[in-house]
GROMACS .gro file of C-alpha atoms in nm:
model
  492
    1MET     CA    1   2.512  -0.481  -1.182
    2THR     CA    2   2.574  -0.152  -1.240
    3ALA     CA    3   2.887  -0.012  -1.079
    4THR     CA    4   2.660   0.226  -0.877
    5ARG     CA    5   2.377   0.047  -0.773
    6GLU     CA    6   2.383  -0.004  -0.414
    7ASN     CA    7   2.305  -0.321  -0.178
    8TRP     CA    8   2.175  -0.359   0.160
    9THR     CA    9   2.389  -0.424   0.412
   10SER     CA   10   2.213  -0.809   0.504
   11ARG     CA   11   1.955  -1.045   0.469
   12SER     CA   12   1.809  -0.918   0.743
   13GLY     CA   13   1.846  -0.527   0.671
   14PHE     CA   14   1.658  -0.621   0.342
   15ILE     CA   15   1.396  -0.803   0.530
   16ILE     CA   16   1.300  -0.497   0.793
   17ALA     CA   17   1.280  -0.307   0.479
   18ALA     CA   18   1.024  -0.522   0.313
   19ILE     CA   19   0.836  -0.573   0.610
   20GLY     CA   20   0.877  -0.193   0.660
   21SER     CA   21   0.738  -0.143   0.312
   22ALA     CA   22   0.452  -0.394   0.371
   23VAL     CA   23   0.361  -0.313   0.736
   24GLY     CA   24   0.243   0.018   0.748
   25LEU     CA   25  -0.032   0.247   0.679
   26GLY     CA   26  -0.177  -0.045   0.487
   27ASN     CA   27  -0.205  -0.255   0.779
   28ILE     CA   28  -0.326  -0.026   1.008
   29TRP     CA   29  -0.540   0.207   0.806
   30ARG     CA   30  -0.640   0.027   0.504
   31PHE     CA   31  -0.694  -0.293   0.582
   32PRO     CA   32  -1.000  -0.246   0.856
   33TYR     CA   33  -1.206   0.005   0.652
   34VAL     CA   34  -1.139  -0.243   0.381
   35ALA     CA   35  -1.262  -0.520   0.592
   36TYR     CA   36  -1.524  -0.285   0.779
   37ASP     CA   37  -1.668  -0.226   0.400
   38ASN     CA   38  -1.689  -0.576   0.302
   39GLY     CA   39  -1.873  -0.735   0.573
   40GLY     CA   40  -1.585  -0.819   0.864
   41GLY     CA   41  -1.565  -1.153   0.912
   42ALA     CA   42  -1.694  -1.227   0.533
   43PHE     CA   43  -1.364  -1.057   0.424
   44LEU     CA   44  -1.139  -1.259   0.622
   45VAL     CA   45  -1.163  -1.601   0.412
   46PRO     CA   46  -1.135  -1.428   0.053
   47TYR     CA   47  -0.838  -1.224   0.205
   48LEU     CA   48  -0.659  -1.526   0.326
   49LEU     CA   49  -0.693  -1.726   0.000
   50ALA     CA   50  -0.578  -1.450  -0.210
   51LEU     CA   51  -0.289  -1.444  -0.013
   52ILE     CA   52  -0.201  -1.772  -0.067
   53THR     CA   53  -0.340  -1.817  -0.442
   54ALA     CA   54  -0.238  -1.501  -0.576
   55GLY     CA   55  -0.022  -1.278  -0.291
   56LEU     CA   56   0.303  -1.501  -0.216
   57PRO     CA   57   0.329  -1.646  -0.571
   58VAL     CA   58   0.343  -1.281  -0.691
   59LEU     CA   59   0.537  -1.157  -0.418
   60PHE     CA   60   0.857  -1.465  -0.539
   61LEU     CA   61   0.811  -1.382  -0.933
   62ASP     CA   62   0.846  -0.973  -0.792
   63TYR     CA   63   1.182  -1.112  -0.614
   64ALA     CA   64   1.280  -1.351  -0.881
   65THR     CA   65   1.250  -1.080  -1.132
   66GLY     CA   66   1.456  -0.812  -0.923
   67HIS     CA   67   1.742  -1.061  -0.826
   68ARG     CA   68   1.793  -1.157  -1.115
   69SER     CA   69   1.854  -0.868  -1.347
   70HIS     CA   70   1.963  -0.648  -1.043
   71ASN     CA   71   1.781  -0.359  -1.187
   72SER     CA   72   1.437  -0.145  -1.156
   73PRO     CA   73   1.116  -0.291  -1.311
   74PRO     CA   74   1.195  -0.147  -1.679
   75LYS     CA   75   1.516  -0.305  -1.727
   76ALA     CA   76   1.428  -0.584  -1.525
   77TYR     CA   77   1.124  -0.694  -1.686
   78ARG     CA   78   1.272  -0.573  -2.056
   79ALA     CA   79   1.549  -0.891  -2.007
   80LEU     CA   80   1.235  -1.136  -1.967
   81PHE     CA   81   1.017  -1.064  -2.264
   82LYS     CA   82   0.942  -0.840  -2.544
   83GLY     CA   83   0.769  -0.526  -2.414
   84GLY     CA   84   0.829  -0.582  -2.068
   85GLU     CA   85   0.974  -0.253  -2.054
   86THR     CA   86   0.685  -0.063  -2.093
   87LEU     CA   87   0.505  -0.291  -1.814
   88GLY     CA   88   0.789  -0.148  -1.592
   89TRP     CA   89   0.748   0.208  -1.669
   90TRP     CA   90   0.380   0.133  -1.597
   91GLN     CA   91   0.463  -0.009  -1.232
   92VAL     CA   92   0.673   0.320  -1.178
   93CYS     CA   93   0.449   0.528  -1.296
   94VAL     CA   94   0.183   0.377  -1.048
   95CYS     CA   95   0.384   0.399  -0.736
   96LEU     CA   96   0.401   0.772  -0.848
   97VAL     CA   97   0.052   0.812  -0.844
   98VAL     CA   98   0.042   0.599  -0.499
   99ALA     CA   99   0.277   0.853  -0.353
  100LEU     CA  100   0.101   1.167  -0.426
  101TYR     CA  101  -0.229   1.041  -0.203
  102TYR     CA  102  -0.009   0.839   0.037
  103ALA     CA  103   0.145   1.146   0.134
  104SER     CA  104  -0.201   1.274   0.231
  105VAL     CA  105  -0.265   1.003   0.468
  106LEU     CA  106   0.044   1.013   0.625
  107THR     CA  107  -0.061   1.394   0.669
  108TRP     CA  108  -0.355   1.281   0.893
  109ALA     CA  109  -0.173   1.030   1.123
  110GLY     CA  110   0.146   1.347   1.182
  111SER     CA  111  -0.114   1.568   1.262
  112TYR     CA  112  -0.323   1.336   1.528
  113ILE     CA  113   0.023   1.330   1.711
  114TYR     CA  114  -0.065   1.686   1.822
  115PHE     CA  115  -0.411   1.632   1.829
  116SER     CA  116  -0.347   1.320   2.062
  117ILE     CA  117  -0.247   1.577   2.340
  118GLY     CA  118  -0.569   1.679   2.546
  119GLN     CA  119  -0.750   1.432   2.269
  120ALA     CA  120  -0.899   1.746   2.040
  121TRP     CA  121  -1.121   1.517   1.917
  122GLY     CA  122  -1.353   1.494   2.185
  123SER     CA  123  -1.620   1.274   2.220
  124ASP     CA  124  -1.712   1.277   1.865
  125PRO     CA  125  -1.408   1.168   1.676
  126GLU     CA  126  -1.568   1.122   1.348
  127SER     CA  127  -1.720   1.438   1.337
  128PHE     CA  128  -1.381   1.609   1.468
  129PHE     CA  129  -1.224   1.437   1.146
  130PHE     CA  130  -1.439   1.474   0.861
  131ASN     CA  131  -1.603   1.811   0.950
  132THR     CA  132  -1.344   2.013   1.161
  133TYR     CA  133  -1.019   1.879   1.046
  134LEU     CA  134  -1.044   1.797   0.691
  135GLN     CA  135  -1.304   2.005   0.647
  136THR     CA  136  -1.478   1.772   0.365
  137SER     CA  137  -1.674   1.973   0.072
  138GLN     CA  138  -1.996   1.858   0.004
  139ALA     CA  139  -1.948   1.985  -0.356
  140SER     CA  140  -1.990   1.729  -0.609
  141GLY     CA  141  -1.741   1.848  -0.822
  142PHE     CA  142  -1.388   1.980  -0.738
  143ASP     CA  143  -1.338   2.228  -0.490
  144LEU     CA  144  -1.046   2.432  -0.495
  145GLN     CA  145  -1.068   2.560  -0.158
  146PHE     CA  146  -0.757   2.564   0.087
  147VAL     CA  147  -0.714   2.405   0.366
  148SER     CA  148  -0.418   2.566   0.534
  149HIS     CA  149  -0.364   2.355   0.837
  150LEU     CA  150  -0.336   2.037   0.579
  151PHE     CA  151  -0.091   2.254   0.409
  152TRP     CA  152   0.219   2.258   0.593
  153PRO     CA  153   0.199   1.935   0.725
  154ILE     CA  154   0.232   1.767   0.403
  155VAL     CA  155   0.515   1.971   0.302
  156GLY     CA  156   0.669   1.855   0.611
  157ILE     CA  157   0.615   1.471   0.523
  158TRP     CA  158   0.763   1.543   0.133
  159ALA     CA  159   1.047   1.691   0.323
  160LEU     CA  160   1.137   1.421   0.553
  161THR     CA  161   1.072   1.161   0.317
  162LEU     CA  162   1.313   1.318   0.085
  163ILE     CA  163   1.605   1.341   0.301
  164ILE     CA  164   1.553   0.999   0.361
  165LEU     CA  165   1.611   0.889   0.024
  166TYR     CA  166   1.942   1.155   0.005
  167GLY     CA  167   2.066   0.890   0.227
  168GLY     CA  168   2.042   0.571   0.005
  169VAL     CA  169   1.958   0.233   0.027
  170LYS     CA  170   2.142   0.180   0.376
  171LYS     CA  171   2.165   0.500   0.568
  172GLY     CA  172   1.829   0.648   0.461
  173VAL     CA  173   1.622   0.343   0.357
  174GLU     CA  174   1.749   0.058   0.576
  175LEU     CA  175   1.858   0.274   0.914
  176SER     CA  176   1.517   0.458   0.915
  177ASN     CA  177   1.311   0.076   0.904
  178LYS     CA  178   1.582  -0.072   1.167
  179ILE     CA  179   1.487   0.221   1.435
  180PHE     CA  180   1.121   0.246   1.370
  181MET     CA  181   0.970  -0.089   1.257
  182PRO     CA  182   1.034  -0.248   1.628
  183LEU     CA  183   0.840   0.062   1.802
  184LEU     CA  184   0.557   0.051   1.589
  185PHE     CA  185   0.509  -0.338   1.666
  186VAL     CA  186   0.554  -0.306   2.033
  187LEU     CA  187   0.346   0.022   2.083
  188PHE     CA  188   0.060  -0.142   1.862
  189SER     CA  189   0.061  -0.410   2.018
  190ILE     CA  190   0.007  -0.248   2.334
  191LEU     CA  191  -0.273  -0.073   2.229
  192VAL     CA  192  -0.456  -0.397   2.069
  193ILE     CA  193  -0.472  -0.542   2.425
  194GLN     CA  194  -0.576  -0.253   2.566
  195SER     CA  195  -0.899  -0.217   2.312
  196LEU     CA  196  -0.950  -0.628   2.388
  197ARG     CA  197  -1.024  -0.474   2.780
  198LEU     CA  198  -1.284  -0.201   2.653
  199PRO     CA  199  -1.682  -0.324   2.696
  200GLY     CA  200  -1.838  -0.463   2.409
  201ALA     CA  201  -1.501  -0.542   2.270
  202VAL     CA  202  -1.627  -0.917   2.222
  203ASP     CA  203  -1.936  -0.778   2.007
  204GLY     CA  204  -1.676  -0.575   1.781
  205LEU     CA  205  -1.478  -0.931   1.744
  206ASN     CA  206  -1.758  -1.144   1.662
  207ALA     CA  207  -1.843  -0.896   1.389
  208PHE     CA  208  -1.487  -0.948   1.270
  209PHE     CA  209  -1.428  -1.331   1.257
  210THR     CA  210  -1.759  -1.444   1.212
  211PRO     CA  211  -1.809  -1.504   0.853
  212ASP     CA  212  -2.120  -1.405   0.686
  213TRP     CA  213  -2.144  -1.648   0.428
  214SER     CA  214  -2.421  -1.496   0.171
  215ALA     CA  215  -2.183  -1.185   0.182
  216MET     CA  216  -1.930  -1.395   0.020
  217MET     CA  217  -2.153  -1.484  -0.266
  218ASN     CA  218  -2.086  -1.110  -0.337
  219TYR     CA  219  -1.778  -1.060  -0.568
  220LYS     CA  220  -1.680  -0.723  -0.461
  221VAL     CA  221  -1.573  -0.894  -0.151
  222TRP     CA  222  -1.351  -1.133  -0.358
  223LEU     CA  223  -1.222  -0.826  -0.545
  224ALA     CA  224  -1.158  -0.587  -0.289
  225ALA     CA  225  -0.954  -0.856  -0.089
  226CYS     CA  226  -0.741  -0.960  -0.390
  227GLY     CA  227  -0.700  -0.606  -0.453
  228HIS     CA  228  -0.587  -0.523  -0.114
  229THR     CA  229  -0.339  -0.856  -0.084
  230PHE     CA  230  -0.138  -0.680  -0.373
  231PHE     CA  231  -0.119  -0.320  -0.229
  232SER     CA  232  -0.045  -0.447   0.097
  233LEU     CA  233   0.246  -0.694   0.024
  234SER     CA  234   0.404  -0.405  -0.194
  235VAL     CA  235   0.346  -0.663  -0.496
  236GLY     CA  236   0.241  -0.586  -0.847
  237PHE     CA  237   0.387  -0.217  -0.896
  238GLY     CA  238   0.760  -0.255  -0.854
  239ILE     CA  239   0.878  -0.244  -0.471
  240MET     CA  240   0.954  -0.574  -0.405
  241VAL     CA  241   1.149  -0.585  -0.795
  242THR     CA  242   1.332  -0.301  -0.689
  243TYR     CA  243   1.413  -0.418  -0.356
  244SER     CA  244   1.525  -0.744  -0.444
  245SER     CA  245   1.748  -0.584  -0.677
  246TYR     CA  246   1.997  -0.452  -0.381
  247LEU     CA  247   2.020  -0.784  -0.258
  248LYS     CA  248   2.351  -0.925  -0.311
  249PRO     CA  249   2.410  -1.216  -0.519
  250LYS     CA  250   2.320  -1.513  -0.253
  251THR     CA  251   2.012  -1.478  -0.094
  252ASN     CA  252   1.732  -1.679   0.058
  253LEU     CA  253   1.479  -1.537  -0.166
  254THR     CA  254   1.142  -1.768  -0.034
  255GLY     CA  255   1.252  -1.719   0.294
  256SER     CA  256   1.252  -1.396   0.333
  257GLY     CA  257   0.908  -1.379   0.109
  258LEU     CA  258   0.774  -1.587   0.357
  259ILE     CA  259   0.892  -1.372   0.642
  260VAL     CA  260   0.769  -1.079   0.501
  261GLY     CA  261   0.436  -1.243   0.375
  262PHE     CA  262   0.333  -1.359   0.722
  263ALA     CA  263   0.462  -1.083   0.889
  264ASN     CA  264   0.254  -0.826   0.692
  265ALA     CA  265  -0.084  -1.067   0.723
  266SER     CA  266  -0.035  -1.135   1.133
  267THR     CA  267   0.016  -0.769   1.144
  268GLU     CA  268  -0.318  -0.675   0.958
  269ILE     CA  269  -0.531  -0.914   1.147
  270LEU     CA  270  -0.370  -0.785   1.475
  271ALA     CA  271  -0.508  -0.453   1.339
  272GLY     CA  272  -0.846  -0.575   1.273
  273ILE     CA  273  -0.901  -0.693   1.601
  274GLY     CA  274  -0.804  -0.345   1.749
  275ILE     CA  275  -0.997  -0.133   1.524
  276PHE     CA  276  -1.305  -0.368   1.524
  277ALA     CA  277  -1.247  -0.468   1.930
  278ALA     CA  278  -1.252  -0.056   1.967
  279LEU     CA  279  -1.632  -0.039   1.738
  280GLY     CA  280  -1.747  -0.316   1.978
  281PHE     CA  281  -1.685  -0.046   2.235
  282MET     CA  282  -1.836   0.209   2.044
  283ALA     CA  283  -2.145   0.031   1.935
  284HIS     CA  284  -2.159  -0.059   2.328
  285ALA     CA  285  -2.146   0.280   2.470
  286ALA     CA  286  -2.404   0.373   2.168
  287ASP     CA  287  -2.635   0.093   2.222
  288LYS     CA  288  -2.630   0.039   1.859
  289ASP     CA  289  -2.492  -0.245   1.602
  290VAL     CA  290  -2.114  -0.307   1.537
  291GLN     CA  291  -2.208  -0.191   1.174
  292ASP     CA  292  -2.422   0.142   1.299
  293VAL     CA  293  -2.147   0.293   1.479
  294VAL     CA  294  -1.905   0.487   1.224
  295SER     CA  295  -1.903   0.580   0.880
  296GLY     CA  296  -1.690   0.654   0.598
  297GLY     CA  297  -1.487   0.357   0.601
  298ILE     CA  298  -1.174   0.524   0.442
  299GLY     CA  299  -1.130   0.730   0.786
  300LEU     CA  300  -1.186   0.441   1.046
  301ALA     CA  301  -0.861   0.404   1.236
  302PHE     CA  302  -0.846   0.774   1.250
  303ILE     CA  303  -1.218   0.747   1.438
  304ALA     CA  304  -1.192   0.385   1.640
  305PHE     CA  305  -0.810   0.444   1.748
  306PRO     CA  306  -0.902   0.789   1.912
  307LYS     CA  307  -1.195   0.599   2.105
  308ILE     CA  308  -0.966   0.363   2.248
  309ILE     CA  309  -0.695   0.593   2.346
  310SER     CA  310  -0.959   0.807   2.490
  311SER     CA  311  -1.064   0.554   2.744
  312LEU     CA  312  -0.701   0.502   2.814
  313GLY     CA  313  -0.771   0.812   3.127
  314VAL     CA  314  -0.459   0.894   3.308
  315GLY     CA  315  -0.163   0.859   3.045
  316ALA     CA  316  -0.381   0.848   2.722
  317ASP     CA  317  -0.217   1.184   2.584
  318LEU     CA  318   0.126   0.997   2.626
  319PHE     CA  319   0.049   0.724   2.426
  320GLY     CA  320  -0.164   0.878   2.138
  321LEU     CA  321   0.128   1.107   2.108
  322LEU     CA  322   0.354   0.767   2.080
  323PHE     CA  323   0.109   0.548   1.918
  324PHE     CA  324   0.063   0.824   1.631
  325ALA     CA  325   0.429   0.900   1.599
  326SER     CA  326   0.478   0.506   1.556
  327LEU     CA  327   0.230   0.472   1.282
  328PHE     CA  328   0.354   0.812   1.095
  329VAL     CA  329   0.693   0.649   1.087
  330ALA     CA  330   0.554   0.327   0.944
  331GLY     CA  331   0.400   0.519   0.716
  332ILE     CA  332   0.723   0.687   0.602
  333SER     CA  333   0.847   0.375   0.561
  334SER     CA  334   0.599   0.275   0.315
  335MET     CA  335   0.624   0.581   0.090
  336VAL     CA  336   0.992   0.576   0.090
  337SER     CA  337   0.988   0.218  -0.078
  338ILE     CA  338   0.711   0.350  -0.309
  339LEU     CA  339   0.930   0.644  -0.424
  340GLU     CA  340   1.225   0.480  -0.431
  341VAL     CA  341   1.060   0.243  -0.719
  342PRO     CA  342   1.069   0.593  -1.007
  343ILE     CA  343   1.406   0.712  -0.843
  344ALA     CA  344   1.593   0.381  -0.903
  345ALA     CA  345   1.404   0.334  -1.256
  346MET     CA  346   1.551   0.711  -1.368
  347GLN     CA  347   1.892   0.630  -1.229
  348ASP     CA  348   1.858   0.302  -1.448
  349LYS     CA  349   1.737   0.476  -1.721
  350LEU     CA  350   1.912   0.810  -1.794
  351LYS     CA  351   2.261   0.734  -1.506
  352TRP     CA  352   2.117   1.014  -1.298
  353GLY     CA  353   2.303   1.024  -0.991
  354ARG     CA  354   2.020   0.988  -0.682
  355CYS     CA  355   2.055   1.289  -0.572
  356LYS     CA  356   1.955   1.439  -0.885
  357ALA     CA  357   1.709   1.166  -0.916
  358VAL     CA  358   1.557   1.230  -0.569
  359SER     CA  359   1.556   1.597  -0.625
  360ILE     CA  360   1.328   1.577  -0.977
  361ILE     CA  361   1.128   1.258  -0.915
  362GLY     CA  362   1.062   1.392  -0.540
  363GLY     CA  363   1.011   1.753  -0.587
  364SER     CA  364   0.777   1.711  -0.897
  365SER     CA  365   0.571   1.483  -0.687
  366ALA     CA  366   0.572   1.679  -0.369
  367LEU     CA  367   0.434   1.984  -0.590
  368VAL     CA  368   0.172   1.815  -0.746
  369SER     CA  369   0.070   1.611  -0.393
  370VAL     CA  370   0.075   1.938  -0.206
  371ILE     CA  371  -0.153   2.149  -0.436
  372LEU     CA  372  -0.422   1.827  -0.460
  373PHE     CA  373  -0.440   1.717  -0.101
  374SER     CA  374  -0.423   2.047   0.081
  375SER     CA  375  -0.808   2.127  -0.044
  376VAL     CA  376  -1.156   2.014   0.075
  377ASN     CA  377  -1.159   1.760  -0.112
  378ALA     CA  378  -0.840   1.579   0.007
  379ILE     CA  379  -1.032   1.244   0.169
  380LYS     CA  380  -1.239   1.258  -0.168
  381LEU     CA  381  -0.979   1.237  -0.367
  382VAL     CA  382  -0.771   0.964  -0.138
  383ASP     CA  383  -1.060   0.747  -0.184
  384ILE     CA  384  -1.162   0.778  -0.553
  385ILE     CA  385  -0.777   0.737  -0.677
  386ASP     CA  386  -0.707   0.438  -0.451
  387HIS     CA  387  -0.989   0.287  -0.566
  388PHE     CA  388  -0.852   0.282  -0.925
  389ILE     CA  389  -0.504   0.289  -0.935
  390ASN     CA  390  -0.525  -0.028  -0.669
  391ASN     CA  391  -0.777  -0.196  -0.851
  392ILE     CA  392  -0.694  -0.137  -1.200
  393GLY     CA  393  -0.327  -0.004  -1.126
  394ILE     CA  394  -0.200  -0.270  -0.894
  395ILE     CA  395  -0.401  -0.553  -1.034
  396GLY     CA  396  -0.350  -0.503  -1.414
  397GLY     CA  397   0.053  -0.450  -1.361
  398ALA     CA  398   0.097  -0.794  -1.182
  399LEU     CA  399  -0.121  -0.977  -1.428
  400LEU     CA  400   0.057  -0.827  -1.742
  401SER     CA  401   0.415  -0.941  -1.542
  402ILE     CA  402   0.267  -1.315  -1.529
  403ILE     CA  403   0.141  -1.292  -1.867
  404GLY     CA  404   0.451  -1.157  -2.022
  405ILE     CA  405   0.674  -1.414  -1.829
  406ALA     CA  406   0.463  -1.713  -1.751
  407TRP     CA  407   0.232  -1.718  -2.073
  408PHE     CA  408   0.415  -1.563  -2.373
  409LYS     CA  409   0.781  -1.674  -2.263
  410HIS     CA  410   0.730  -1.966  -2.019
  411SER     CA  411   1.128  -2.050  -2.059
  412ALA     CA  412   1.199  -1.708  -1.862
  413LEU     CA  413   0.958  -1.817  -1.588
  414ARG     CA  414   1.182  -2.156  -1.587
  415GLU     CA  415   1.497  -1.920  -1.571
  416LEU     CA  416   1.371  -1.728  -1.258
  417ARG     CA  417   1.275  -2.035  -1.113
  418ASP     CA  418   1.600  -2.203  -1.145
  419HIS     CA  419   1.769  -1.870  -1.051
  420VAL     CA  420   1.571  -1.888  -0.692
  421ASN     CA  421   1.609  -2.280  -0.638
  422ARG     CA  422   2.010  -2.202  -0.701
  423ILE     CA  423   1.979  -1.988  -0.365
  424SER     CA  424   1.690  -2.025  -0.151
  425THR     CA  425   1.552  -2.300   0.112
  426LEU     CA  426   1.243  -2.350  -0.011
  427GLN     CA  427   1.227  -2.431  -0.344
  428LEU     CA  428   0.995  -2.378  -0.629
  429GLY     CA  429   0.859  -2.634  -0.872
  430LYS     CA  430   0.626  -2.678  -1.104
  431GLY     CA  431   0.340  -2.596  -0.883
  432TRP     CA  432   0.446  -2.260  -0.842
  433ASP     CA  433   0.480  -2.231  -1.264
  434PHE     CA  434   0.100  -2.375  -1.248
  435THR     CA  435  -0.046  -2.163  -0.981
  436LEU     CA  436   0.093  -1.854  -1.154
  437THR     CA  437   0.003  -1.931  -1.478
  438VAL     CA  438  -0.309  -2.061  -1.463
  439ILE     CA  439  -0.464  -1.994  -1.073
  440THR     CA  440  -0.318  -1.598  -1.008
  441SER     CA  441  -0.371  -1.554  -1.425
  442LEU     CA  442  -0.759  -1.651  -1.371
  443ILE     CA  443  -0.804  -1.469  -1.042
  444LEU     CA  444  -0.631  -1.137  -1.165
  445LEU     CA  445  -0.822  -1.149  -1.475
  446THR     CA  446  -1.120  -1.201  -1.343
  447THR     CA  447  -1.090  -0.918  -1.045
  448LEU     CA  448  -0.947  -0.685  -1.341
  449SER     CA  449  -1.215  -0.773  -1.609
  450MET     CA  450  -1.539  -0.730  -1.321
  451THR     CA  451  -1.338  -0.454  -1.173
  452ILE     CA  452  -1.335  -0.232  -1.496
  453PHE     CA  453  -1.697  -0.335  -1.581
  454SER     CA  454  -1.851  -0.257  -1.244
  455LEU     CA  455  -1.660   0.099  -1.267
  456LEU     CA  456  -1.793   0.214  -1.648
  457ARG     CA  457  -2.129   0.044  -1.573
  458ASN     CA  458  -2.171   0.226  -1.198
  459GLY     CA  459  -1.907   0.452  -1.159
  460TYR     CA  460  -1.746   0.408  -0.793
  461GLU     CA  461  -1.961   0.498  -0.456
  462SER     CA  462  -2.197   0.838  -0.507
  463TYR     CA  463  -1.887   1.080  -0.678
  464SER     CA  464  -1.940   1.307  -0.964
  465MET     CA  465  -1.864   1.135  -1.242
  466SER     CA  466  -1.646   1.439  -1.361
  467LEU     CA  467  -1.435   1.367  -1.045
  468GLN     CA  468  -1.413   1.000  -1.144
  469GLY     CA  469  -1.288   1.055  -1.499
  470ILE     CA  470  -1.028   1.324  -1.344
  471PHE     CA  471  -0.882   1.167  -1.068
  472GLY     CA  472  -0.970   0.800  -1.113
  473TRP     CA  473  -0.970   0.720  -1.487
  474GLY     CA  474  -0.722   1.020  -1.528
  475SER     CA  475  -0.445   0.802  -1.290
  476VAL     CA  476  -0.535   0.504  -1.490
  477LEU     CA  477  -0.422   0.729  -1.849
  478PHE     CA  478  -0.119   0.876  -1.702
  479CYS     CA  479   0.019   0.548  -1.635
  480ALA     CA  480  -0.058   0.411  -1.944
  481VAL     CA  481   0.054   0.731  -2.169
  482VAL     CA  482   0.376   0.818  -2.009
  483ALA     CA  483   0.500   0.440  -1.970
  484LEU     CA  484   0.452   0.412  -2.341
  485LEU     CA  485   0.665   0.747  -2.367
  486LEU     CA  486   0.917   0.638  -2.109
  487SER     CA  487   1.003   0.292  -2.318
  488LYS     CA  488   1.079   0.492  -2.642
  489MET     CA  489   1.336   0.666  -2.440
  490LYS     CA  490   1.690   0.567  -2.543
  491ASP     CA  491   1.911   0.441  -2.249
  492ARG     CA  492   2.211   0.702  -2.199
   0.00000   0.00000   0.00000
């Protein structure tokens, strides 16, 4: 361990920070719309199976990799197998790309704090979100039209994120999570309870919990479940490798992993209940089926939740303000964890001080993010980049880590298992080896292959090929090229 590497104050501090990374906009914003787009109840079974057979095994692998080396992903993987540093830099680049569009979604959440006062979304939250607020372009290509009310919030978000990162692991990352995560859980639970009291909520819950077995024959449902599991748990793209590298030598890794994994899954199911109950209410009011009441799944949390808040009557403004403020802070905790990966990597590689790493990495990322997502194309770019980088970048990074460790250097997997077992209560056995080597590998390989084949053959949604080429495949190419270049640089 380097002398300058920080540590969490305690195991509980790490768990809270890891939950803060996993539980955020990915749960409340992304999970409901992914479930909605993939058949509601039909999505739950693949999701839970993906969590058990792929998510948790890779989470333990990430924990072991980071904690054993006390280094960021490039150095941590380099110590395990040849070519590992390139994989580590791939995961670092994936984090950089995710941070660019994640900041845009945080802009929406932050803006809705203000919109909650007087419920500016009015009687049609969907039209307000897409047309009035985002001013989404109808052009097929990239539209450079500037949206001023998107510019200043995203600048503010990047400023806040960098301030927290300047504070370091203890005074920045850990402290912010300890303050705001409990507040989010309390307020979110109250809001879900309110949604369950609305007329028609039962219809929404039926849509969420009733599996459509025919829909599960669609491979895209399984691809979405696997991709979302990795995005939500923050595995496969360096976050948990980096976070576990800050742990003290004797830490219960498997116990921590189970707490984080199931806290994350519970929050997602709770979010699904709240969202679908609201959809049931909206369907009841409009005398329509649940699947017909809203379009544009990526904006679901900004359509259904305002509808719930508006139903509260007296106190709706205050509750909406507090809820979106908490949602915003939960997203900030995830944003911080995403950027911590490239910052830690550059500190390890070039021996930069923290302030220099935050300024260069954070500042350059902020500049690109502000330029791209202050335009009328914001939601298009979020959707495209999220789909490509989640289903290729994150899944590919997880698969390559398993191939490098479990397939071509099995002794490395045994060393990681022994390391975990020396300090953890729940022991990993050969069943974990088999799950990673065979079951998880096959799931990820199938998922990645079918995703790439589908994208090459059909593209993604109805977006123009130019947008998909520049921002979809371009994001993947960026990760590959930069990873190769950085792996060739000599350490300082």
